[in-house]
Coordinates of C-alpha atoms in Angstrom, one line a residue:
Chain X
M188 CA -106.3 30.7 -36.5
Y189 CA -104.2 32.9 -34.3
G190 CA -106.2 35.0 -32.0
F191 CA -109.3 32.7 -31.9
E192 CA -107.9 29.9 -29.7
A193 CA -110.3 30.9 -26.9
L194 CA -113.1 29.5 -28.9
N195 CA -112.1 25.8 -28.9
F196 CA -109.1 25.3 -26.7
N197 CA -110.9 24.6 -23.5
V198 CA -112.8 21.7 -25.0
D199 CA -109.8 19.4 -25.0
G200 CA -107.1 21.3 -23.2
G201 CA -108.9 23.4 -20.6
Y202 CA -108.7 20.9 -17.7
L203 CA -105.1 20.2 -18.2
E204 CA -104.1 23.8 -18.6
A205 CA -105.8 24.5 -15.3
I206 CA -103.9 21.6 -13.7
V207 CA -100.5 22.8 -15.1
R208 CA -101.2 26.3 -13.9
G209 CA -101.9 24.8 -10.5
Y210 CA -98.6 23.0 -10.5
K211 CA -96.8 26.2 -11.6
A212 CA -98.3 27.9 -8.5
G213 CA -96.6 25.3 -6.4
L214 CA -93.1 26.1 -7.7
L215 CA -90.8 27.7 -5.1
T216 CA -90.6 31.5 -5.0
T217 CA -87.7 33.8 -4.2
A218 CA -88.7 34.0 -0.6
D219 CA -88.6 30.2 -0.3
Y220 CA -85.2 30.1 -1.9
N221 CA -84.0 32.7 0.5
N222 CA -85.2 30.6 3.4
L223 CA -83.5 27.6 2.0
C224 CA -80.2 29.4 1.5
Q225 CA -80.2 30.2 5.2
C226 CA -80.3 26.6 6.2
E227 CA -77.4 25.1 8.1
H228 CA -78.2 21.4 7.6
L229 CA -80.0 19.2 5.2
D230 CA -82.7 18.5 7.9
D231 CA -83.5 22.2 7.9
I232 CA -84.0 22.0 4.1
K233 CA -86.3 19.1 4.5
M234 CA -88.3 21.0 7.1
H235 CA -88.6 24.0 4.8
L236 CA -89.6 21.9 1.9
G237 CA -92.3 20.3 4.1
A238 CA -94.3 23.4 3.5
S239 CA -94.1 23.1 -0.2
D240 CA -95.5 20.6 -2.7
Y241 CA -92.6 18.3 -2.1
A242 CA -93.9 17.4 1.4
P243 CA -95.4 14.0 0.7
Y244 CA -92.3 12.9 -1.1
L245 CA -89.8 13.9 1.5
A246 CA -91.8 13.1 4.6
N247 CA -90.7 9.5 4.8
E248 CA -87.0 9.9 4.3
P249 CA -84.9 8.7 7.2
S250 CA -83.0 11.3 9.1
P251 CA -79.4 11.2 7.8
L252 CA -80.6 12.8 4.6
H253 CA -78.4 12.7 1.6
T254 CA -78.4 15.3 -1.2
S255 CA -79.0 12.6 -3.8
A256 CA -82.2 11.5 -1.9
I257 CA -83.6 15.0 -2.1
V258 CA -82.9 15.2 -5.8
E259 CA -84.4 11.8 -6.5
K260 CA -87.6 12.6 -4.6
C261 CA -88.1 16.0 -6.2
T262 CA -87.6 14.5 -9.6
Q263 CA -90.1 11.8 -8.7
K264 CA -92.7 14.5 -8.0
L265 CA -92.0 16.0 -11.4
V266 CA -92.4 12.6 -13.1
D267 CA -95.7 12.0 -11.3
D268 CA -97.1 15.3 -12.3
Y269 CA -96.1 14.6 -15.9
N270 CA -97.6 11.2 -15.9
H271 CA -100.8 12.5 -14.4
M272 CA -101.1 15.0 -17.3
L273 CA -100.1 12.5 -19.9
T274 CA -102.8 10.0 -19.0
Q275 CA -105.5 12.7 -19.2
A276 CA -104.3 14.2 -22.5
T277 CA -105.8 13.7 -25.9
E278 CA -104.3 14.3 -29.3
P279 CA -102.5 16.4 -30.2
L280 CA -101.6 17.4 -26.6
S281 CA -100.5 13.9 -25.8
T282 CA -98.0 13.8 -28.7
F283 CA -96.8 17.2 -27.6
L284 CA -96.2 16.0 -24.0
E285 CA -94.3 13.0 -25.3
Y286 CA -92.1 15.2 -27.4
I287 CA -91.0 17.0 -24.3
T288 CA -89.5 13.8 -22.9
Y289 CA -87.6 12.6 -26.0
G290 CA -84.6 14.6 -24.9
H291 CA -84.3 12.4 -21.8
M292 CA -85.0 9.4 -23.8
I293 CA -82.1 10.1 -26.1
D294 CA -79.8 10.4 -23.0
N295 CA -81.1 7.1 -21.6
V296 CA -80.6 5.2 -24.8
V297 CA -77.0 6.5 -25.2
L298 CA -76.3 5.6 -21.6
I299 CA -77.5 2.1 -22.0
V300 CA -75.7 1.6 -25.3
T301 CA -72.3 2.8 -23.9
G302 CA -72.9 0.7 -20.8
S303 CA -73.5 -2.4 -22.8
L304 CA -70.5 -1.8 -25.0
H305 CA -68.4 -1.8 -21.9
E306 CA -70.3 -4.8 -20.5
R307 CA -72.0 -3.4 -17.5
D308 CA -75.0 -5.0 -15.8
V309 CA -78.3 -4.1 -17.4
H310 CA -80.2 -3.6 -14.2
E311 CA -77.7 -1.2 -12.8
L312 CA -77.9 0.8 -16.0
L313 CA -81.7 0.9 -15.9
E314 CA -81.5 2.3 -12.4
K315 CA -79.3 5.1 -13.6
C316 CA -81.6 6.2 -16.4
H317 CA -83.5 9.5 -16.0
P318 CA -87.1 8.6 -15.0
L319 CA -88.6 11.1 -17.5
G320 CA -87.0 9.3 -20.4
M321 CA -88.2 5.7 -19.7
F322 CA -90.1 3.8 -22.3
D323 CA -91.3 0.2 -22.4
S324 CA -88.7 -1.5 -24.5
I325 CA -85.7 0.2 -22.9
A326 CA -84.5 -3.0 -21.2
T327 CA -84.1 -4.8 -24.5
L328 CA -81.6 -2.3 -25.6
A329 CA -79.0 -3.9 -23.5
V330 CA -79.3 -7.1 -25.5
A331 CA -77.9 -5.6 -28.7
Q332 CA -74.2 -6.4 -29.2
N333 CA -73.5 -3.6 -31.7
M334 CA -75.2 -0.6 -33.2
R335 CA -76.6 -2.3 -36.3
E336 CA -78.4 -4.9 -34.2
L337 CA -79.5 -2.2 -31.9
Y338 CA -81.1 -0.3 -34.7
R339 CA -82.7 -3.3 -36.3
L340 CA -84.0 -4.9 -33.1
V341 CA -85.3 -2.1 -31.0
L342 CA -85.2 1.4 -32.3
V343 CA -87.6 0.8 -35.1
D344 CA -90.4 0.4 -32.7
T345 CA -89.5 3.4 -30.5
P346 CA -90.3 7.0 -31.2
L347 CA -86.6 7.7 -31.7
A348 CA -86.3 5.6 -34.8
P349 CA -86.8 8.5 -37.3
Y350 CA -83.9 10.4 -35.7
F351 CA -81.5 7.5 -36.2
S352 CA -82.5 6.8 -39.8
E353 CA -82.4 10.5 -40.8
C354 CA -79.0 11.4 -39.7
I355 CA -76.9 8.4 -39.6
T356 CA -76.3 5.5 -42.0
S357 CA -75.7 2.1 -40.3
E358 CA -71.9 2.3 -40.9
D359 CA -71.5 5.5 -38.9
L360 CA -73.3 4.0 -35.9
D361 CA -70.3 1.8 -35.0
E362 CA -67.5 4.3 -35.1
M363 CA -69.0 7.6 -34.3
N364 CA -68.0 9.0 -31.0
I365 CA -70.8 8.6 -28.5
E366 CA -71.1 12.3 -27.8
V367 CA -71.3 13.2 -31.4
M368 CA -74.0 10.6 -31.9
R369 CA -76.0 12.0 -28.9
N370 CA -75.8 15.5 -30.3
T371 CA -76.7 14.5 -33.8
L372 CA -79.8 12.7 -32.4
Y373 CA -80.7 15.7 -30.3
K374 CA -80.4 18.0 -33.3
A375 CA -82.8 15.8 -35.3
Y376 CA -85.2 15.7 -32.3
L377 CA -85.2 19.5 -32.1
E378 CA -85.9 19.9 -35.8
D379 CA -88.7 17.4 -35.6
F380 CA -90.2 19.1 -32.6
Y381 CA -90.0 22.4 -34.4
R382 CA -91.8 21.1 -37.4
F383 CA -94.5 19.6 -35.2
C384 CA -95.1 22.8 -33.4
K385 CA -95.3 24.7 -36.6
K386 CA -97.9 22.3 -37.8
L387 CA -100.0 22.9 -34.6
G388 CA -100.2 26.5 -35.6
G389 CA -101.6 29.4 -33.5
A390 CA -100.2 30.7 -30.3
T391 CA -98.5 27.3 -29.6
S392 CA -96.4 27.5 -32.7
T393 CA -95.3 31.1 -32.2
I394 CA -94.3 30.7 -28.6
M395 CA -92.8 27.2 -28.9
C396 CA -90.8 28.0 -32.0
D397 CA -89.4 30.9 -30.2
L398 CA -88.4 28.8 -27.2
L399 CA -87.0 26.0 -29.4
A400 CA -85.0 28.6 -31.4
F401 CA -83.4 29.8 -28.2
E402 CA -82.6 26.2 -27.3
A403 CA -81.0 25.5 -30.7
D404 CA -78.9 28.6 -30.5
R405 CA -77.8 28.0 -27.0
R406 CA -76.8 24.5 -28.0
A407 CA -74.9 25.8 -31.0
I408 CA -73.0 28.3 -28.8
N409 CA -72.2 25.6 -26.1
I410 CA -71.1 23.1 -28.7
T411 CA -68.8 25.7 -30.2
I412 CA -67.2 26.7 -26.9
N413 CA -66.9 23.1 -25.6
S414 CA -65.3 21.8 -28.8
I415 CA -62.6 24.5 -28.9
G416 CA -59.3 22.6 -28.5
T417 CA -60.7 19.1 -29.0
E418 CA -60.5 16.8 -32.0
L419 CA -63.9 17.8 -33.4
T420 CA -63.4 19.3 -36.8
R421 CA -65.1 22.4 -38.0
D422 CA -67.3 20.5 -40.5
D423 CA -68.4 18.1 -37.8
R424 CA -69.2 21.0 -35.6
K425 CA -71.3 22.6 -38.3
K426 CA -73.2 19.4 -38.8
L427 CA -74.3 19.5 -35.2
Y428 CA -76.0 22.9 -35.4
S429 CA -79.7 22.8 -36.0
N430 CA -81.2 24.4 -39.1
F431 CA -83.4 26.9 -37.4
G432 CA -83.1 29.7 -35.0
I433 CA -81.8 33.2 -35.0
L434 CA -78.2 32.1 -35.7
Y435 CA -79.2 30.1 -38.8
P436 CA -77.4 30.3 -41.2
Y437 CA -74.9 33.2 -40.9
G438 CA -74.3 32.9 -37.2
H439 CA -73.5 29.2 -37.7
D440 CA -70.9 30.0 -40.3
E441 CA -69.3 32.4 -38.0
L442 CA -69.4 30.1 -35.0
S443 CA -67.9 27.2 -36.9
V444 CA -64.7 29.1 -37.5
C445 CA -64.3 30.3 -33.9
E446 CA -61.2 29.0 -32.2
D447 CA -61.6 30.6 -28.7
F448 CA -64.0 32.1 -26.4
D449 CA -63.5 35.8 -27.3
Q450 CA -64.0 35.0 -30.9
V451 CA -67.4 33.5 -30.0
R452 CA -68.2 36.6 -28.0
G453 CA -67.3 38.7 -31.0
A454 CA -69.5 36.6 -33.3
M455 CA -72.4 37.1 -31.0
E456 CA -72.2 40.8 -30.9
K457 CA -74.6 41.1 -33.8
Y458 CA -77.4 39.4 -32.1
P459 CA -78.8 41.6 -29.4
A460 CA -80.4 38.9 -27.4
Y461 CA -77.2 36.9 -27.0
Q462 CA -75.0 39.9 -26.8
G463 CA -76.8 40.8 -23.6
I464 CA -75.9 37.5 -22.1
F465 CA -72.3 37.7 -23.1
A466 CA -72.1 41.3 -21.7
K467 CA -72.7 39.9 -18.2
L468 CA -69.5 38.0 -18.3
S469 CA -66.2 39.8 -18.1
F470 CA -63.5 39.2 -20.6
G471 CA -62.0 35.7 -20.8
E472 CA -64.3 34.2 -18.2
S473 CA -66.6 31.6 -19.5
Q474 CA -67.6 29.6 -16.4
M475 CA -70.7 31.6 -15.7
L476 CA -72.0 31.2 -19.2
D477 CA -74.2 28.2 -18.4
K478 CA -75.8 30.0 -15.5
A479 CA -76.5 33.1 -17.7
F480 CA -78.2 30.8 -20.2
Y481 CA -80.3 29.2 -17.5
E482 CA -81.4 32.6 -16.3
E483 CA -82.4 33.7 -19.8
E484 CA -84.2 30.5 -20.4
V485 CA -86.2 30.9 -17.1
K486 CA -87.1 34.4 -18.1
R487 CA -88.6 33.3 -21.4
L488 CA -90.3 30.3 -19.8
T489 CA -92.1 32.4 -17.2
L490 CA -93.4 34.7 -20.0
T491 CA -95.3 31.8 -21.5
F492 CA -97.6 31.8 -18.6
E493 CA -98.8 35.3 -19.5
Q494 CA -100.8 33.9 -22.4
Q495 CA -103.6 31.4 -22.4
F496 CA -104.8 28.7 -24.6
H497 CA -101.6 27.2 -25.8
Y498 CA -99.5 24.2 -25.1
A499 CA -96.2 26.0 -24.4
V500 CA -97.2 26.2 -20.7
F501 CA -96.7 22.5 -20.4
F502 CA -93.2 22.6 -21.9
A503 CA -92.5 25.6 -19.7
Y504 CA -93.7 23.8 -16.5
M505 CA -91.5 20.8 -17.2
R506 CA -88.4 22.9 -17.9
L507 CA -89.1 25.1 -14.8
G508 CA -89.5 21.9 -12.7
E509 CA -86.1 20.7 -13.9
Q510 CA -84.6 24.0 -13.1
E511 CA -86.1 23.9 -9.6
V512 CA -84.7 20.4 -9.0
R513 CA -81.3 21.8 -10.1
N514 CA -81.6 24.7 -7.7
L515 CA -82.5 22.4 -4.9
M516 CA -79.6 20.1 -5.7
W517 CA -77.2 23.1 -5.7
I518 CA -78.5 24.4 -2.4
S519 CA -78.3 21.0 -0.7
E520 CA -74.8 20.4 -1.9
C521 CA -73.6 23.8 -0.8
V522 CA -75.1 23.3 2.6
A523 CA -73.8 19.7 2.9
Q524 CA -70.3 20.8 1.8
Q525 CA -70.2 23.9 3.9
Q526 CA -69.7 26.2 0.9
K527 CA -72.5 28.6 1.7
S528 CA -70.6 31.5 0.1
R529 CA -71.1 30.0 -3.3
I530 CA -74.7 29.3 -2.8
H531 CA -75.9 32.3 -4.8
D532 CA -73.8 31.3 -7.8
G533 CA -76.1 28.6 -8.7
V534 CA -79.6 29.5 -7.7
V535 CA -81.8 30.9 -10.5
M536 CA -84.9 32.4 -9.0
I537 CA -88.0 31.6 -10.9
F538 CA -90.5 34.0 -9.5
Chain Z
M274 CA -33.6 -7.7 31.6
S275 CA -30.4 -9.1 33.0
G276 CA -28.6 -6.7 35.3
S277 CA -25.1 -5.5 34.8
G278 CA -23.7 -7.9 37.3
Q279 CA -23.5 -10.7 34.7
R280 CA -20.4 -11.8 33.0
L281 CA -19.5 -14.4 30.5
N282 CA -18.2 -17.7 31.7
V283 CA -14.6 -17.9 30.5
V284 CA -11.3 -19.3 31.6
P285 CA -9.5 -16.3 33.2
T286 CA -6.4 -16.3 31.0
I287 CA -4.6 -13.5 29.3
T288 CA -5.5 -14.7 25.8
T289 CA -9.2 -14.7 26.6
M290 CA -8.8 -11.3 28.1
G291 CA -7.4 -10.2 24.8
V292 CA -10.3 -11.7 22.9
V293 CA -12.9 -10.1 25.2
K294 CA -11.1 -6.7 25.0
A295 CA -11.3 -6.9 21.2
R296 CA -15.0 -7.7 21.4
L297 CA -15.5 -4.7 23.7
V298 CA -13.9 -2.5 21.2
G299 CA -16.1 -3.8 18.5
A300 CA -19.2 -3.3 20.6
T301 CA -18.3 0.3 21.4
K302 CA -17.7 1.1 17.7
G303 CA -20.9 -0.6 16.7
H304 CA -22.8 1.3 19.4
Q305 CA -21.5 4.6 18.1
L306 CA -22.4 3.8 14.5
L307 CA -25.8 2.7 15.4
K308 CA -26.5 5.7 17.4
K309 CA -25.5 7.9 14.5
K310 CA -27.8 5.8 12.2
S311 CA -30.7 6.2 14.7
D312 CA -30.2 10.0 14.8
A313 CA -30.2 10.3 11.0
L314 CA -33.3 8.2 10.8
T315 CA -35.1 10.2 13.5
M316 CA -34.2 13.4 11.6
Q317 CA -35.7 12.0 8.4
F318 CA -38.7 10.8 10.4
R319 CA -39.4 14.4 11.7
Q320 CA -39.1 15.8 8.2
I321 CA -41.5 13.3 6.8
L322 CA -43.9 14.0 9.6
K323 CA -43.9 17.7 8.8
K324 CA -44.5 16.9 5.1
I325 CA -47.4 14.6 6.0
V326 CA -49.1 17.3 8.1
Q327 CA -48.8 19.7 5.2
A328 CA -50.0 17.2 2.7
K329 CA -53.0 16.3 4.8
E330 CA -54.1 19.9 5.1
E331 CA -53.7 20.5 1.4
M332 CA -55.6 17.3 0.7
G333 CA -58.5 18.5 2.8
E334 CA -58.8 21.7 0.8
I335 CA -58.3 20.0 -2.5
M336 CA -61.0 17.4 -1.8
K337 CA -63.4 20.1 -0.8
A338 CA -62.7 22.0 -4.0
S339 CA -63.0 18.9 -6.2
A340 CA -66.3 17.9 -4.5
F341 CA -67.6 21.4 -5.2
A342 CA -66.4 21.2 -8.8
L343 CA -68.4 18.0 -9.1
T344 CA -71.5 19.8 -7.9
E345 CA -71.0 22.6 -10.4
A346 CA -70.6 20.0 -13.2
K347 CA -73.8 18.2 -12.0
Y348 CA -75.6 21.6 -12.0
T349 CA -74.7 22.5 -15.6
A350 CA -74.6 19.1 -17.2
G351 CA -77.5 17.5 -15.5
D352 CA -77.6 15.0 -12.6
N353 CA -76.8 12.0 -14.7
I354 CA -73.4 13.2 -15.7
K355 CA -71.8 10.9 -13.1
Y356 CA -73.3 7.8 -14.7
I357 CA -72.5 9.0 -18.3
V358 CA -68.9 9.4 -17.4
F359 CA -68.7 6.1 -15.5
E360 CA -70.2 4.1 -18.4
N361 CA -67.7 5.6 -20.8
V362 CA -64.7 4.6 -18.8
D363 CA -62.5 1.8 -20.2
T364 CA -59.1 1.6 -18.5
A365 CA -57.5 4.0 -16.0
I366 CA -55.6 6.9 -17.5
I367 CA -53.7 7.8 -14.3
K368 CA -51.7 4.9 -12.9
V369 CA -49.3 4.5 -10.0
R370 CA -45.8 3.1 -10.0
A371 CA -44.0 1.9 -6.9
R372 CA -40.2 2.0 -6.5
Q373 CA -37.7 1.8 -3.6
E374 CA -35.6 4.6 -2.3
N375 CA -32.6 4.2 0.0
V376 CA -32.6 6.7 2.9
A377 CA -29.9 6.4 5.5
G378 CA -29.6 2.7 4.8
V379 CA -33.4 2.0 5.0
K380 CA -35.3 1.0 1.9
L381 CA -38.4 3.2 1.7
P382 CA -41.2 2.6 -0.8
K383 CA -42.2 5.5 -2.9
F384 CA -45.2 5.9 -5.2
E385 CA -45.5 8.1 -8.2
H386 CA -48.3 8.6 -10.6
F387 CA -48.1 8.7 -14.4
S388 CA -50.7 9.1 -17.0
E389 CA -51.2 6.8 -19.9
A390 CA -51.0 9.0 -22.9
G391 CA -53.5 9.1 -25.6
E392 CA -56.8 8.4 -23.9
T393 CA -58.7 11.5 -24.7
K394 CA -62.0 9.8 -25.5
N395 CA -63.8 11.8 -22.8
D396 CA -62.9 15.2 -24.1
L397 CA -66.3 15.7 -25.8
T398 CA -68.4 14.8 -22.7
G399 CA -71.0 17.4 -22.1
L400 CA -70.7 18.9 -25.6
A401 CA -74.0 20.5 -25.5
R402 CA -74.0 21.8 -22.0
G403 CA -71.6 21.8 -19.1
G404 CA -68.5 20.6 -21.0
Q405 CA -66.4 23.3 -19.4
Q406 CA -67.5 22.4 -15.9
I407 CA -66.8 18.8 -16.6
Q408 CA -63.2 19.5 -17.7
L409 CA -62.7 21.7 -14.7
C410 CA -64.0 18.9 -12.5
K411 CA -61.7 16.5 -14.2
S412 CA -58.6 18.6 -13.6
A413 CA -59.6 19.2 -10.0
F414 CA -59.9 15.4 -9.3
V415 CA -56.6 14.8 -11.2
K416 CA -55.0 17.1 -8.7
A417 CA -56.7 15.3 -5.8
V418 CA -55.4 12.0 -7.1
E419 CA -51.9 13.4 -7.4
I420 CA -51.9 14.6 -3.8
L421 CA -53.4 11.4 -2.6
V422 CA -50.6 9.4 -4.2
E423 CA -48.0 11.6 -2.6
L424 CA -49.7 11.3 0.8
A425 CA -49.8 7.5 0.4
S426 CA -46.1 7.5 -0.4
L427 CA -45.3 9.6 2.6
Q428 CA -47.4 7.5 5.0
T429 CA -45.8 4.2 3.9
S430 CA -42.3 5.6 4.3
F431 CA -43.4 7.0 7.7
L432 CA -44.4 3.5 8.8
T433 CA -41.3 1.8 7.4
L434 CA -39.0 4.4 9.0
D435 CA -40.8 4.0 12.3
E436 CA -40.1 0.2 12.2
A437 CA -36.5 0.9 11.3
I438 CA -36.0 3.4 14.1
K439 CA -37.5 1.0 16.6
T440 CA -35.2 -1.8 15.6
T441 CA -32.1 0.4 15.6
N442 CA -32.9 1.9 19.0
R443 CA -33.5 -1.6 20.3
R444 CA -30.0 -2.6 19.1
V445 CA -28.5 0.5 20.6
N446 CA -30.0 -0.1 23.9
A447 CA -29.1 -3.7 23.9
L448 CA -25.5 -2.9 23.2
E449 CA -25.4 -0.1 25.8
N450 CA -27.1 -1.9 28.6
V451 CA -26.4 -5.6 28.2
V452 CA -23.5 -6.4 25.9
K453 CA -21.0 -3.8 27.0
P454 CA -21.5 -4.2 30.7
R455 CA -21.3 -7.9 30.3
L456 CA -18.0 -7.6 28.5
E457 CA -16.6 -5.1 30.9
N458 CA -17.5 -7.3 33.8
T459 CA -15.8 -10.2 32.2
I460 CA -12.7 -8.2 31.8
Q461 CA -12.8 -7.1 35.4
Y462 CA -13.3 -10.6 36.5
I463 CA -10.3 -11.8 34.4
K464 CA -8.2 -9.0 35.7
G465 CA -9.2 -9.8 39.2
E466 CA -8.4 -13.4 38.8
L467 CA -5.0 -12.7 37.3
D468 CA -4.1 -10.2 40.0
E469 CA -5.0 -12.8 42.6
L470 CA -2.8 -15.4 40.9
E471 CA 0.0 -12.9 40.9
R472 CA -0.4 -12.1 44.5
E473 CA -0.4 -15.8 45.3
E474 CA 2.8 -16.2 43.4
F475 CA 4.4 -13.2 45.2
F476 CA 3.3 -14.6 48.6
R477 CA 4.7 -18.0 47.8
L478 CA 7.9 -16.4 46.6
K479 CA 8.2 -14.3 49.8
K480 CA 7.5 -17.3 51.9
V481 CA 10.2 -19.4 50.2
Q482 CA 12.6 -16.5 50.6
A483 CA 11.9 -16.2 54.3
Y484 CA 12.4 -19.9 54.8
K485 CA 15.7 -19.8 53.0
K486 CA 16.8 -16.9 55.0
K487 CA 15.9 -18.8 58.2
E488 CA 17.9 -21.8 57.0
V489 CA 20.9 -19.6 56.3
E490 CA 20.7 -17.9 59.7
K491 CA 20.4 -21.2 61.4
Q492 CA 23.6 -22.3 59.6
I493 CA 25.4 -19.2 60.6
A494 CA 24.4 -19.5 64.3
K495 CA 25.6 -23.1 64.3
N496 CA 29.0 -22.1 62.8
K497 CA 29.4 -19.3 65.3
L498 CA 28.8 -21.7 68.2
L499 CA 31.4 -24.1 66.9
L500 CA 33.9 -21.2 66.5
E501 CA 33.3 -19.9 70.0
E502 CA 33.8 -23.3 71.5
E503 CA 37.1 -23.7 69.7
S504 CA 38.3 -20.3 70.8
R505 CA 37.4 -20.9 74.4
K506 CA 39.4 -24.1 74.4
D507 CA 42.5 -22.1 73.2
A508 CA 42.0 -19.3 75.6
G509 CA 41.8 -21.8 78.6
H510 CA 45.3 -23.3 77.8
K511 CA 46.9 -20.0 77.8
V512 CA 45.7 -19.0 81.2
D513 CA 47.1 -22.0 83.0
Q514 CA 50.8 -21.3 81.9
D515 CA 51.4 -17.7 83.0
G516 CA 49.9 -17.6 86.4
I517 CA 47.2 -15.2 87.4
I518 CA 49.6 -12.1 87.8
G519 CA 51.2 -12.9 84.5
E520 CA 51.3 -9.9 82.2
Q521 CA 49.6 -10.7 79.2
E522 CA 50.6 -8.8 76.2
D523 CA 47.6 -7.2 74.8
E524 CA 47.4 -7.1 71.2
D525 CA 47.8 -3.9 69.5
I526 CA 44.6 -2.2 68.9
L527 CA 44.3 -1.3 65.3
F528 CA 41.6 1.1 64.1

């Protein structure tokens, strides 16, 4: 029942909600980011981060610090937080938490499959996978020689199986372009997640469905823009759009016929939420679109913390954590490459 | 290095002098030509040096820009984008060809890049996010590869030209400081020997002439003595006949 969550939520989820709000309080603020932007060297960054939650992870790094080391350690912290929450969770929160990582799992599976197709070493591939998307049988993926075997041997046991079986027959698996496959899988995942949240009901379903709709629309717009001028046909493009969200179905029809960026902008004029994003960019420029989307996403994610007794705060924390790692990566790279003037182009302040 | 006092060991005859003179002419001509070649090569060298400096500066900037483009791509498409692209790679699209160019007589290697057409598999990378940044990054690095190929080409020609200039200069100096002086000294020596021989001949000639003259003079003196004796005998007879107061008829004096 919407409005009465306060009655039962704390029984199962109260501890973890408190934990996640504690993690959220540890995220870097605008003042922290301003300090970091003033740094001259990576060692200064390490010093500033020593006062934050990342201190125990960065403390043991040897002195010639590399940007990839910073990113790795911060991601490690996020993974540790997630695992801590996952081990304490009960149903349905545990399923919810797992859903959050399926996106990374899809990326990892696709990476290993392409690597095996080009005969790369399995262990190297495993090291390159995203830590949030690891699952137990991932190493066996490299054994499969082609897609059919892959599906038969391994994916039936993993949580990603329904996405493969839903959208692709086994013939398509061999020929389909890797990117198209990745995006089809992701579309199936988003729709599945959407259905699951709807089933949960209450505040969770309202807030999560809103967030997922934004995600789906943003992917639709990105796919449209990035496939302009490539060999992806309009029908294929339409197949990659999810079947929910504000843009469904009329917006998708318009997007699938767009052939350049300004047409996309025109199509988005009817949707006030996205029209605001496009208004930030001047005519013809599309580089800053990704950052504008990140800003909008962060805004929506922080709003979830205003309400209590729902699961969306976990999703929000994971996403905000990823954004923070992205910010730190950008700042460290700008400092390391002496491009301080561009540093504000990439940092999205969270609080 | 041998000094300029050396000369070739030859028999000092006119024919050898002719031969050595011809060699000197050849050496002089060769020296001039090589000097011209050296100047041309040095000019090319300076040009290439200027181009290299320019190319290096440009490369510094382009590499900086491409590294930053990579950062932007990582930001929008996620950190794993590097591995995703790596694993998708099959064969190289941009390849390098080498060929030889003839510059002032020196064969310089030149590299040029060309792209294998048709490999556009990676166009869809980052379809859902960051695709544009990835394409920008790709073009930035393509530019970087182009300028690197050019720089490599310039640097190899720089080294080759350097070698060639050193060799040519070595030859020029050798001709100037060793071969020509040697030949000139040989010619001087031959000339000197020939002069001396001539002088000897002249002296011998003079001596023989003087001897002959002396012989002739001796002969004349002898004849004169004989004549005087005969004339005295005749003059004595005449004096006895006429007495002392005898008037002698003087001969008429004819002028």
